[in-house]
Coordinates of C-alpha atoms in Angstrom, one line a residue:
Chain A
M1 CA 0.0 0.0 0.0
T2 CA 1.3 3.4 -0.8
G3 CA 1.5 6.2 1.7
Q4 CA 0.1 9.7 1.7
D5 CA 3.3 11.3 0.2
T6 CA 1.9 11.3 -3.5
D7 CA -1.2 13.2 -2.5
M8 CA 0.6 16.6 -2.9
F9 CA -0.5 16.4 -6.5
S10 CA -4.2 16.0 -5.7
E11 CA -4.7 19.4 -4.1
H12 CA -6.9 20.4 -6.9
Y13 CA -7.8 17.2 -8.5
N14 CA -8.4 13.7 -7.3
F15 CA -5.4 11.4 -8.1
A16 CA -5.6 10.8 -11.9
Y17 CA -8.4 13.3 -12.3
L18 CA -11.3 11.0 -12.2
D19 CA -13.5 10.6 -9.1
E20 CA -13.4 7.2 -7.3
Q21 CA -16.8 6.0 -8.4
T22 CA -15.9 6.6 -12.0
K23 CA -12.6 4.7 -11.6
R24 CA -14.5 1.8 -10.0
M25 CA -17.0 1.7 -12.9
I26 CA -14.1 1.7 -15.4
R27 CA -12.2 -0.8 -13.5
R28 CA -15.2 -3.2 -13.4
A29 CA -15.4 -2.8 -17.2
I30 CA -11.8 -3.5 -17.6
L31 CA -12.1 -6.8 -15.5
K32 CA -14.9 -8.0 -17.7
A33 CA -13.0 -6.9 -20.8
I34 CA -10.2 -9.1 -19.7
A35 CA -12.4 -12.1 -18.9
V36 CA -13.9 -11.9 -22.5
P37 CA -11.0 -11.0 -24.8
G38 CA -12.0 -8.8 -27.8
Y39 CA -15.6 -8.2 -26.5
Q40 CA -16.5 -4.5 -26.3
V41 CA -17.7 -3.7 -22.8
P42 CA -20.0 -0.6 -22.7
F43 CA -19.0 1.9 -19.9
A44 CA -20.2 5.3 -18.8
S45 CA -17.6 7.3 -20.5
R46 CA -17.0 10.7 -18.9
E47 CA -16.5 14.1 -20.3
M48 CA -12.7 14.7 -20.1
P49 CA -10.8 18.1 -20.2
M50 CA -9.9 17.3 -23.8
P51 CA -12.0 17.0 -27.0
Y52 CA -13.2 13.6 -28.2
G53 CA -10.7 12.3 -30.7
W54 CA -7.8 13.3 -28.4
G55 CA -7.8 10.0 -26.7
T56 CA -10.5 10.3 -24.0
G57 CA -11.0 6.6 -23.9
G58 CA -7.3 5.8 -23.5
V59 CA -7.0 8.6 -20.8
Q60 CA -9.9 7.2 -18.8
V61 CA -8.4 3.5 -19.0
T62 CA -5.0 4.8 -18.0
A63 CA -6.5 7.0 -15.2
A64 CA -8.3 3.9 -13.8
V65 CA -5.3 1.7 -13.9
I66 CA -2.4 4.0 -13.0
G67 CA -0.8 4.1 -9.5
S68 CA 1.6 6.4 -7.9
D69 CA 4.6 4.0 -8.5
D70 CA 3.8 3.5 -12.2
V71 CA 6.2 5.0 -14.9
L72 CA 4.2 6.3 -17.9
K73 CA 5.1 6.5 -21.5
M74 CA 2.9 8.4 -23.9
I75 CA 3.2 8.0 -27.6
D76 CA 1.3 9.4 -30.7
Q77 CA 2.0 7.5 -34.0
G78 CA 5.2 6.1 -32.4
S79 CA 6.5 9.3 -31.3
D80 CA 7.1 10.7 -27.8
D81 CA 7.0 14.4 -28.9
T82 CA 4.1 15.0 -31.0
T83 CA 1.2 17.3 -29.8
N84 CA -1.2 14.6 -28.5
A85 CA 1.6 12.7 -26.6
V86 CA 2.9 15.9 -25.1
A87 CA -0.5 17.1 -24.0
L88 CA -1.6 13.8 -22.5
R89 CA 1.7 13.3 -20.8
G90 CA 1.4 16.7 -19.2
F91 CA -2.1 15.9 -18.0
F92 CA -1.0 12.8 -16.2
I93 CA 2.1 14.4 -14.8
K94 CA -0.1 17.2 -13.4
T95 CA -2.9 15.0 -12.0
T96 CA -0.9 12.0 -10.7
G97 CA 2.7 13.2 -10.2
V98 CA 4.0 9.8 -11.7
K99 CA 7.2 9.6 -13.4
A100 CA 7.2 9.9 -17.2
T101 CA 9.7 8.4 -19.5
T102 CA 10.3 8.1 -23.3
K103 CA 12.2 4.7 -22.9
T104 CA 9.9 1.9 -23.8
S105 CA 11.8 -0.6 -21.5
Q106 CA 11.4 1.6 -18.4
A107 CA 7.6 2.3 -18.7
T108 CA 5.1 0.2 -16.8
I109 CA 2.1 1.8 -18.6
I110 CA 2.4 2.8 -22.2
Q111 CA -0.6 4.8 -23.6
T112 CA -0.5 4.9 -27.4
R113 CA -2.2 6.4 -30.3
H114 CA -2.0 4.2 -33.4
R115 CA 1.4 2.4 -33.0
I116 CA 2.9 -0.5 -31.0
P117 CA 6.5 0.2 -29.9
E118 CA 9.1 -1.7 -31.9
E119 CA 10.8 -3.0 -28.8
P120 CA 9.0 -6.2 -27.5
L121 CA 6.9 -5.5 -24.4
T122 CA 7.4 -7.4 -21.2
E123 CA 5.0 -9.1 -18.7
N124 CA 5.1 -6.1 -16.3
Q125 CA 3.9 -3.6 -18.8
T126 CA 0.4 -2.6 -19.8
L127 CA -0.3 -1.1 -23.3
V128 CA -3.3 1.3 -23.4
Y129 CA -4.7 2.1 -27.0
Q130 CA -6.7 5.2 -27.8
V131 CA -9.5 4.0 -30.1
P132 CA -11.8 6.2 -32.3
I133 CA -14.3 3.5 -33.6
P134 CA -14.2 0.3 -31.6
E135 CA -16.6 -1.5 -33.8
P136 CA -14.9 -3.3 -36.6
L137 CA -18.3 -3.8 -38.3
R138 CA -19.5 -0.3 -38.0
K139 CA -18.7 0.7 -41.5
L140 CA -20.4 -2.3 -42.9
E141 CA -23.5 -2.1 -40.6
P142 CA -24.4 1.2 -39.0
R143 CA -27.0 0.0 -36.4
E144 CA -25.5 -0.9 -33.0
T145 CA -28.4 -3.4 -32.4
E146 CA -27.3 -5.4 -35.5
T147 CA -23.6 -5.4 -34.9
R148 CA -24.2 -6.5 -31.3
K149 CA -26.3 -9.3 -32.7
M150 CA -23.6 -10.2 -35.3
H151 CA -21.0 -10.4 -32.5
A152 CA -23.4 -12.5 -30.3
L153 CA -24.0 -15.0 -33.2
E154 CA -20.4 -15.0 -34.3
E155 CA -21.7 -13.8 -37.7
Y156 CA -18.6 -12.3 -39.4
G157 CA -19.3 -13.1 -43.0
L158 CA -19.8 -9.5 -43.8
M159 CA -16.3 -8.7 -42.9
H160 CA -15.0 -11.5 -45.2
V161 CA -17.1 -10.2 -48.0
K162 CA -15.5 -6.7 -47.5
L163 CA -12.0 -8.2 -47.6
Y164 CA -13.1 -10.3 -50.6
E165 CA -14.3 -7.1 -52.4
D166 CA -10.9 -5.5 -51.7
I167 CA -9.3 -8.4 -53.6
A168 CA -11.8 -8.2 -56.4
K169 CA -11.3 -4.5 -56.9
Y170 CA -7.6 -4.1 -56.1
G171 CA -6.2 -7.6 -56.5
E172 CA -5.1 -7.6 -52.8
I173 CA -6.6 -6.8 -49.4
A174 CA -6.2 -3.0 -49.6
T175 CA -6.8 -2.4 -45.8
T176 CA -3.5 -1.1 -44.4
Y177 CA -4.6 0.1 -40.9
A178 CA -7.2 -0.9 -38.4
Y179 CA -7.0 -4.3 -40.1
P180 CA -9.6 -6.6 -38.4
V181 CA -8.3 -9.4 -36.1
L182 CA -10.0 -12.4 -34.6
V183 CA -9.3 -12.6 -30.8
N184 CA -9.1 -15.9 -29.0
D185 CA -11.1 -17.6 -31.9
R186 CA -14.3 -15.7 -31.0
Y187 CA -14.6 -12.0 -31.4
V188 CA -13.6 -10.0 -34.4
M189 CA -11.9 -6.8 -33.0
D190 CA -10.7 -3.5 -34.2
P191 CA -7.1 -3.2 -33.2
S192 CA -7.5 0.6 -33.3
P193 CA -5.9 2.4 -36.3
I194 CA -2.5 0.9 -35.9
P195 CA -0.8 0.0 -39.2
K196 CA -1.2 -3.6 -40.1
F197 CA 2.5 -3.9 -39.7
D198 CA 1.8 -3.9 -35.9
N199 CA -0.9 -6.6 -36.0
P200 CA 1.5 -9.6 -35.5
K201 CA 2.9 -7.9 -32.4
M202 CA -0.5 -8.3 -30.7
H203 CA -0.5 -12.0 -31.0
E204 CA 0.6 -13.7 -27.8
M205 CA 2.0 -10.4 -26.6
A206 CA 3.6 -10.7 -23.1
A207 CA 2.0 -7.4 -21.9
L208 CA -1.6 -6.7 -21.2
Q209 CA -3.5 -4.7 -23.9
L210 CA -6.4 -2.4 -22.9
F211 CA -8.4 -0.5 -25.5
G212 CA -10.6 2.6 -24.6
A213 CA -12.9 4.4 -26.8
G214 CA -14.4 7.5 -25.0
R215 CA -16.8 8.9 -27.5
E216 CA -18.2 5.4 -28.3
K217 CA -18.1 4.4 -24.7
R218 CA -16.4 1.1 -25.1
I219 CA -13.6 -0.8 -23.3
Y220 CA -12.0 -4.0 -24.6
A221 CA -8.8 -5.9 -23.8
V222 CA -6.5 -8.7 -25.0
P223 CA -4.9 -10.5 -22.2
P224 CA -1.2 -11.5 -22.4
Y225 CA -0.4 -14.5 -24.4
T226 CA -3.8 -14.5 -26.3
K227 CA -4.3 -15.6 -29.9
V228 CA -4.8 -12.7 -32.1
E229 CA -5.2 -13.5 -35.8
S230 CA -5.5 -11.1 -38.7
L231 CA -8.3 -12.0 -40.9
D232 CA -7.3 -13.4 -44.3
F233 CA -8.0 -16.1 -46.9
Q234 CA -6.0 -19.2 -47.7
D235 CA -5.0 -17.9 -51.2
Y236 CA -4.5 -14.3 -50.0
P237 CA -2.7 -14.7 -46.7
F238 CA -2.1 -11.6 -44.4
E239 CA 0.9 -9.7 -45.2
I240 CA 2.5 -6.7 -43.4
Q241 CA 3.9 -3.6 -45.1
R242 CA 7.5 -3.9 -46.4
F243 CA 9.9 -1.1 -46.9
E244 CA 12.3 -0.8 -49.7
E245 CA 15.0 1.1 -47.7
P246 CA 16.1 1.1 -44.0
C247 CA 15.6 4.0 -41.7
A248 CA 17.5 7.0 -42.9
L249 CA 18.7 7.9 -39.4
C250 CA 19.4 4.7 -37.7
G251 CA 19.5 2.2 -40.5
A252 CA 16.9 0.0 -38.8
E253 CA 15.2 -2.6 -41.1
N254 CA 12.0 -4.5 -40.5
V255 CA 10.5 -1.5 -38.6
Y256 CA 7.6 0.8 -39.5
L257 CA 8.8 3.9 -41.3
D258 CA 7.4 7.4 -41.8
E259 CA 7.9 9.2 -45.1
V260 CA 9.3 12.7 -44.6
I261 CA 9.1 15.1 -47.5
L262 CA 12.3 17.1 -47.6
D263 CA 11.9 19.6 -50.5
D264 CA 9.6 20.4 -53.4
K265 CA 11.8 18.4 -55.8
G266 CA 10.8 14.9 -54.8
G267 CA 13.4 14.6 -52.0
R268 CA 12.2 12.3 -49.2
M269 CA 13.5 10.3 -46.4
Y270 CA 12.1 7.3 -44.4
V271 CA 12.6 7.4 -40.7
C272 CA 11.5 5.1 -37.8
S273 CA 8.0 6.0 -36.7
D274 CA 9.0 4.9 -33.2
S275 CA 11.2 7.8 -32.0
D276 CA 12.5 6.1 -28.9
Y277 CA 13.7 3.1 -30.8
C278 CA 15.4 5.3 -33.5
E279 CA 17.2 7.4 -30.8
E280 CA 18.3 4.3 -28.9
R281 CA 19.7 2.8 -32.0
R282 CA 21.7 6.0 -32.8
E283 CA 23.0 6.0 -29.3
Q284 CA 24.4 2.5 -29.9
G285 CA 26.1 3.8 -32.9
H286 CA 23.9 2.6 -35.7
L287 CA 23.8 5.1 -38.4
G288 CA 21.6 5.4 -41.5
H289 CA 22.7 6.8 -44.8
M290 CA 21.2 10.3 -44.0
A291 CA 22.3 10.4 -40.3
A292 CA 25.0 12.9 -40.9
N293 CA 24.8 15.8 -38.3
P294 CA 22.9 18.6 -40.1
I295 CA 25.1 21.2 -38.4
A296 CA 28.2 19.7 -40.1
E297 CA 26.8 20.4 -43.4
P298 CA 28.5 23.3 -45.1
E299 CA 25.4 25.2 -45.9
N300 CA 24.3 25.0 -42.2
S301 CA 27.5 25.7 -40.5
G302 CA 26.6 28.8 -38.4
P303 CA 26.0 32.3 -39.5
R304 CA 28.1 33.7 -42.2
A305 CA 30.1 36.8 -41.8
Chain B
M1 CA -32.6 -15.3 3.5
T2 CA -33.5 -12.0 5.2
T3 CA -31.1 -9.1 5.3
A4 CA -30.9 -6.9 8.3
P5 CA -33.1 -3.7 8.4
L6 CA -31.6 -0.4 7.7
G7 CA -30.1 1.6 10.5
L8 CA -26.9 1.0 12.3
T9 CA -26.8 -0.2 15.8
K10 CA -23.0 0.5 16.1
A11 CA -20.4 2.1 14.1
P12 CA -19.1 -0.1 11.2
A13 CA -15.4 -1.0 11.1
P14 CA -13.3 1.5 9.2
G15 CA -12.7 1.0 5.3
L16 CA -9.6 1.6 3.4
A17 CA -7.1 3.8 5.1
N18 CA -6.3 5.6 1.9
P19 CA -9.3 5.0 -0.4
V20 CA -7.6 6.4 -3.5
H21 CA -4.3 4.5 -3.5
D22 CA -5.4 1.4 -1.7
A23 CA -8.2 0.9 -4.1
Q24 CA -5.8 1.2 -6.9
C25 CA -3.5 -1.4 -5.5
I26 CA -6.3 -3.8 -4.9
F27 CA -7.7 -3.2 -8.3
K28 CA -4.3 -3.8 -9.9
A29 CA -3.9 -7.1 -8.1
A30 CA -7.3 -8.2 -9.3
M31 CA -6.7 -7.0 -12.9
N32 CA -3.4 -8.9 -13.0
A33 CA -5.1 -12.0 -11.5
L34 CA -7.6 -12.1 -14.2
A35 CA -5.2 -11.1 -17.0
R36 CA -2.8 -14.0 -16.0
P37 CA -5.1 -16.7 -14.7
G38 CA -3.6 -19.0 -12.0
T39 CA -0.9 -16.5 -11.0
L40 CA -0.9 -15.6 -7.3
Q41 CA -0.9 -11.8 -6.8
T42 CA 0.3 -10.6 -3.5
L43 CA -2.0 -8.3 -1.8
H44 CA -1.2 -6.8 1.6
V45 CA -4.2 -5.3 3.3
T46 CA -2.9 -5.6 6.9
N47 CA -4.2 -2.2 7.8
L48 CA -7.8 -3.2 7.1
T49 CA -10.1 -4.5 9.7
A50 CA -13.1 -6.3 8.4
P51 CA -16.0 -7.6 10.6
H52 CA -16.0 -11.4 11.2
P53 CA -16.7 -13.6 9.2
L54 CA -15.6 -11.6 6.2
P55 CA -12.1 -12.3 5.3
R56 CA -9.9 -9.3 5.1
T57 CA -8.8 -9.8 1.5
M58 CA -12.4 -10.3 0.4
A59 CA -13.3 -7.2 2.2
A60 CA -10.5 -5.3 0.4
L61 CA -11.7 -6.5 -3.0
A62 CA -15.3 -5.6 -2.1
L63 CA -14.4 -2.0 -1.0
A64 CA -12.4 -1.5 -4.1
L65 CA -14.9 -2.8 -6.6
L66 CA -18.5 -2.5 -5.2
D67 CA -20.6 0.5 -5.3
Y68 CA -24.3 1.4 -5.7
D69 CA -24.2 0.1 -9.2
T70 CA -23.3 -3.5 -8.2
P71 CA -25.9 -5.7 -6.5
V72 CA -24.1 -8.1 -4.3
Y73 CA -24.9 -11.7 -3.2
L74 CA -23.6 -12.8 0.1
D75 CA -23.4 -16.4 1.1
T76 CA -25.3 -17.6 4.2
P77 CA -22.7 -16.9 6.9
L78 CA -22.0 -13.4 5.5
A79 CA -25.7 -12.6 5.0
K80 CA -26.4 -13.6 8.5
S81 CA -23.9 -11.3 10.0
R82 CA -25.4 -7.9 10.8
D83 CA -21.9 -6.5 11.0
V84 CA -20.9 -7.6 7.5
V85 CA -24.0 -6.3 5.9
D86 CA -23.8 -3.0 7.7
Y87 CA -20.1 -2.7 6.9
L88 CA -20.7 -3.4 3.1
R89 CA -23.7 -1.1 3.0
F90 CA -22.0 1.6 4.7
H91 CA -18.7 1.6 2.8
T92 CA -20.0 0.7 -0.7
G93 CA -23.6 1.3 -0.9
A94 CA -24.2 -1.9 -2.8
P95 CA -27.6 -3.3 -2.6
V96 CA -27.6 -6.8 -1.1
V97 CA -29.7 -9.2 -3.1
D98 CA -31.1 -12.6 -2.2
M99 CA -31.2 -14.1 -5.7
Q100 CA -27.8 -15.3 -7.0
A101 CA -28.9 -14.4 -10.6
D102 CA -29.4 -10.8 -9.6
A103 CA -25.8 -10.3 -8.5
A104 CA -23.0 -8.4 -10.2
F105 CA -20.7 -9.7 -7.5
A106 CA -21.0 -12.6 -5.0
L107 CA -19.0 -12.9 -1.9
I108 CA -18.5 -16.4 -0.8
S109 CA -16.8 -17.0 2.6
T110 CA -17.4 -20.6 2.9
P111 CA -16.7 -22.2 -0.6
E112 CA -17.3 -25.7 0.6
K113 CA -20.9 -25.0 1.1
M114 CA -21.5 -22.5 -1.7
P115 CA -24.6 -22.9 -3.8
P116 CA -24.0 -24.2 -7.4
L117 CA -22.2 -21.9 -9.8
S118 CA -25.1 -22.3 -12.4
G119 CA -27.3 -20.3 -10.2
F120 CA -25.3 -17.1 -10.9
N121 CA -25.8 -14.8 -13.8
V122 CA -23.8 -15.8 -16.9
G123 CA -24.7 -12.7 -18.9
T124 CA -26.5 -12.7 -22.2
D125 CA -25.4 -13.5 -25.8
E126 CA -25.4 -9.8 -26.6
Y127 CA -24.1 -8.5 -23.3
P128 CA -21.8 -11.3 -21.8
D129 CA -20.4 -8.7 -19.5
R130 CA -23.6 -8.6 -17.5
S131 CA -22.6 -11.7 -15.4
T132 CA -21.7 -12.3 -11.8
T133 CA -18.1 -12.1 -10.6
L134 CA -17.5 -14.3 -7.6
I135 CA -15.1 -13.4 -4.8
M136 CA -14.3 -16.6 -3.1
A137 CA -12.4 -17.1 0.2
A138 CA -9.5 -19.5 0.1
E139 CA -7.4 -20.8 3.1
T140 CA -4.6 -21.9 0.8
L141 CA -3.8 -21.0 -2.9
T142 CA -1.1 -22.9 -4.6
N143 CA 0.2 -23.6 -8.1
E144 CA 1.5 -27.0 -7.1
A145 CA -1.6 -29.2 -7.6
G146 CA -5.0 -28.9 -9.0
P147 CA -6.4 -28.9 -12.5
L148 CA -4.4 -27.8 -15.6
L149 CA -5.3 -24.4 -16.8
S150 CA -4.8 -23.0 -20.3
G151 CA -6.2 -20.1 -22.4
P152 CA -5.8 -16.4 -22.7
G153 CA -3.3 -15.0 -20.2
I154 CA -1.4 -18.2 -19.8
K155 CA 1.7 -18.8 -21.9
T156 CA 1.6 -22.6 -21.8
T157 CA -0.3 -24.2 -19.0
T158 CA -0.4 -23.7 -15.2
Q159 CA -2.0 -25.2 -12.2
L160 CA -4.0 -23.7 -9.5
N161 CA -5.5 -25.2 -6.4
A162 CA -7.6 -23.5 -3.8
A163 CA -8.8 -25.0 -0.7
P164 CA -11.5 -25.5 0.7
L165 CA -13.8 -26.0 -2.3
A166 CA -17.1 -27.6 -2.9
P167 CA -16.6 -31.2 -4.1
G168 CA -18.0 -30.5 -7.6
F169 CA -16.5 -27.0 -7.9
W170 CA -13.9 -27.8 -10.7
H171 CA -16.5 -29.7 -12.7
Q172 CA -18.9 -26.8 -12.4
M173 CA -16.1 -24.3 -13.4
S174 CA -15.3 -26.5 -16.4
A175 CA -19.0 -26.4 -17.4
N176 CA -18.9 -22.7 -17.1
Q177 CA -16.0 -22.4 -19.5
T178 CA -18.1 -24.3 -22.2
L179 CA -20.6 -21.4 -22.1
Y180 CA -17.9 -19.0 -23.3
P181 CA -18.2 -16.1 -24.0
L182 CA -20.9 -16.3 -21.4
G183 CA -20.0 -17.4 -17.8
V184 CA -19.1 -16.2 -14.4
D185 CA -15.5 -15.1 -13.3
V186 CA -13.9 -16.1 -10.1
L187 CA -11.5 -14.3 -7.9
F188 CA -10.0 -16.3 -5.0
A189 CA -8.8 -14.4 -2.0
S190 CA -6.5 -16.0 0.6
V191 CA -5.0 -14.1 3.5
D192 CA -2.4 -12.2 1.4
Q193 CA -2.9 -13.4 -2.2
I194 CA -5.4 -13.3 -4.9
A195 CA -5.8 -15.5 -8.0
G196 CA -8.2 -15.2 -10.9
L197 CA -10.1 -17.8 -12.9
P198 CA -11.9 -16.0 -15.7
R199 CA -14.5 -17.9 -17.9
S200 CA -11.9 -17.8 -20.8
T201 CA -9.7 -20.3 -18.9
T202 CA -9.8 -23.9 -20.1
I203 CA -9.8 -26.3 -17.3
S204 CA -8.6 -29.9 -17.8
L205 CA -9.3 -32.2 -14.9
K206 CA -6.8 -35.0 -14.5
E207 CA -8.4 -38.4 -14.7
A208 CA -8.2 -40.1 -11.3

């Protein structure tokens, strides 16, 4: 049990912003979500001091789970320093006083918007996803009453038809993010808009995965070591994205890369989307083909006389 | 079963010393217990005094998880104790129900005499989350014997044994798993450990 010393941050807010009854309600939803992997548990999502779409679901899940001795990492599209990550990290530092980190290996809770870190997660970590539309069938069937029935009856034919139509139109399954998965051989689940590159990481992950959708008021979970299969066909097996070149900064291969436009003449570079992974590799001495220090370039070498 | 009338005759025992952080620790142990079925999660609640015959760890779980939204079923020894009923009502506000099927949570202090699992709510096809979570007392919890568990949260297989248990408990729990995704979830609470057994866990009973 922790002592009172962490209460100095709760002068204005309760620890982690939410009131205790709300936390209990969310915690109960999380327990049910863990017991039925992939099933979307309805919960009484609260108004948060940030707009819908900024990760109110993930924030509520993190707030219900976090304790004063946790170490929090907050990422947005793999990066620790983009707007959403900075804003939400600041929110939790202010309302909980927990330690924040950018190092994947040091975090106990990682809240993520649309990426899974490249570094494999461990058993004592929890990954919290921010989810915009939790219902994988929503774009195929707008009525909640119907999609609920489809999940109850395990009636996922429509999803396979959608993937088949992709093949008929484009010659391949054209879904590249939020690629539907089947969890524990029972529920079709939206993995949140992570690139399909990250889907295989969800399968039998050592860490607990929690998903929060604030506007849609749903929480779901994938416990550690749970079967997570990306939907596909025997003759069109699931494939992840492949990149032609390694990361321009750290030379990493087999990681998810972001395209960065450099000029208006078609110049571009590909860099790791996971900023912590990229930095760590550069610290270890791995250098990509564009990793030269920009300051050292003649045209950037300080003010001219 | 009749529950005691409203109105306290004496002050109930105090609840969690630090409601915010203690509740978080207790919840975290429960979450890890259900996310990794069979593992023994340490939970020290030595600063909590719960009225007899409510075991301390069970009381901690009840205070961390129950409120006015969660009808709770108490097994006979607990329901008969005015102190326990007052304690739970005062600290959680949870309505105490007589029918197993109405309960969101069930507190079982004497598992060897518990009513059959099939009486509890297993949820509905469309809302499997509307089921009962059982919090059961255990004198001993070990990974050294007992049925073989596998499924989500378990890397290969593990074993879990709790004692005392009703003679048919593991068979009932095994039948509960066949209802998946419906079914009840169980949290075992010993003096300083808790273990989870969600409906997703496959139980193989060794042939005698």
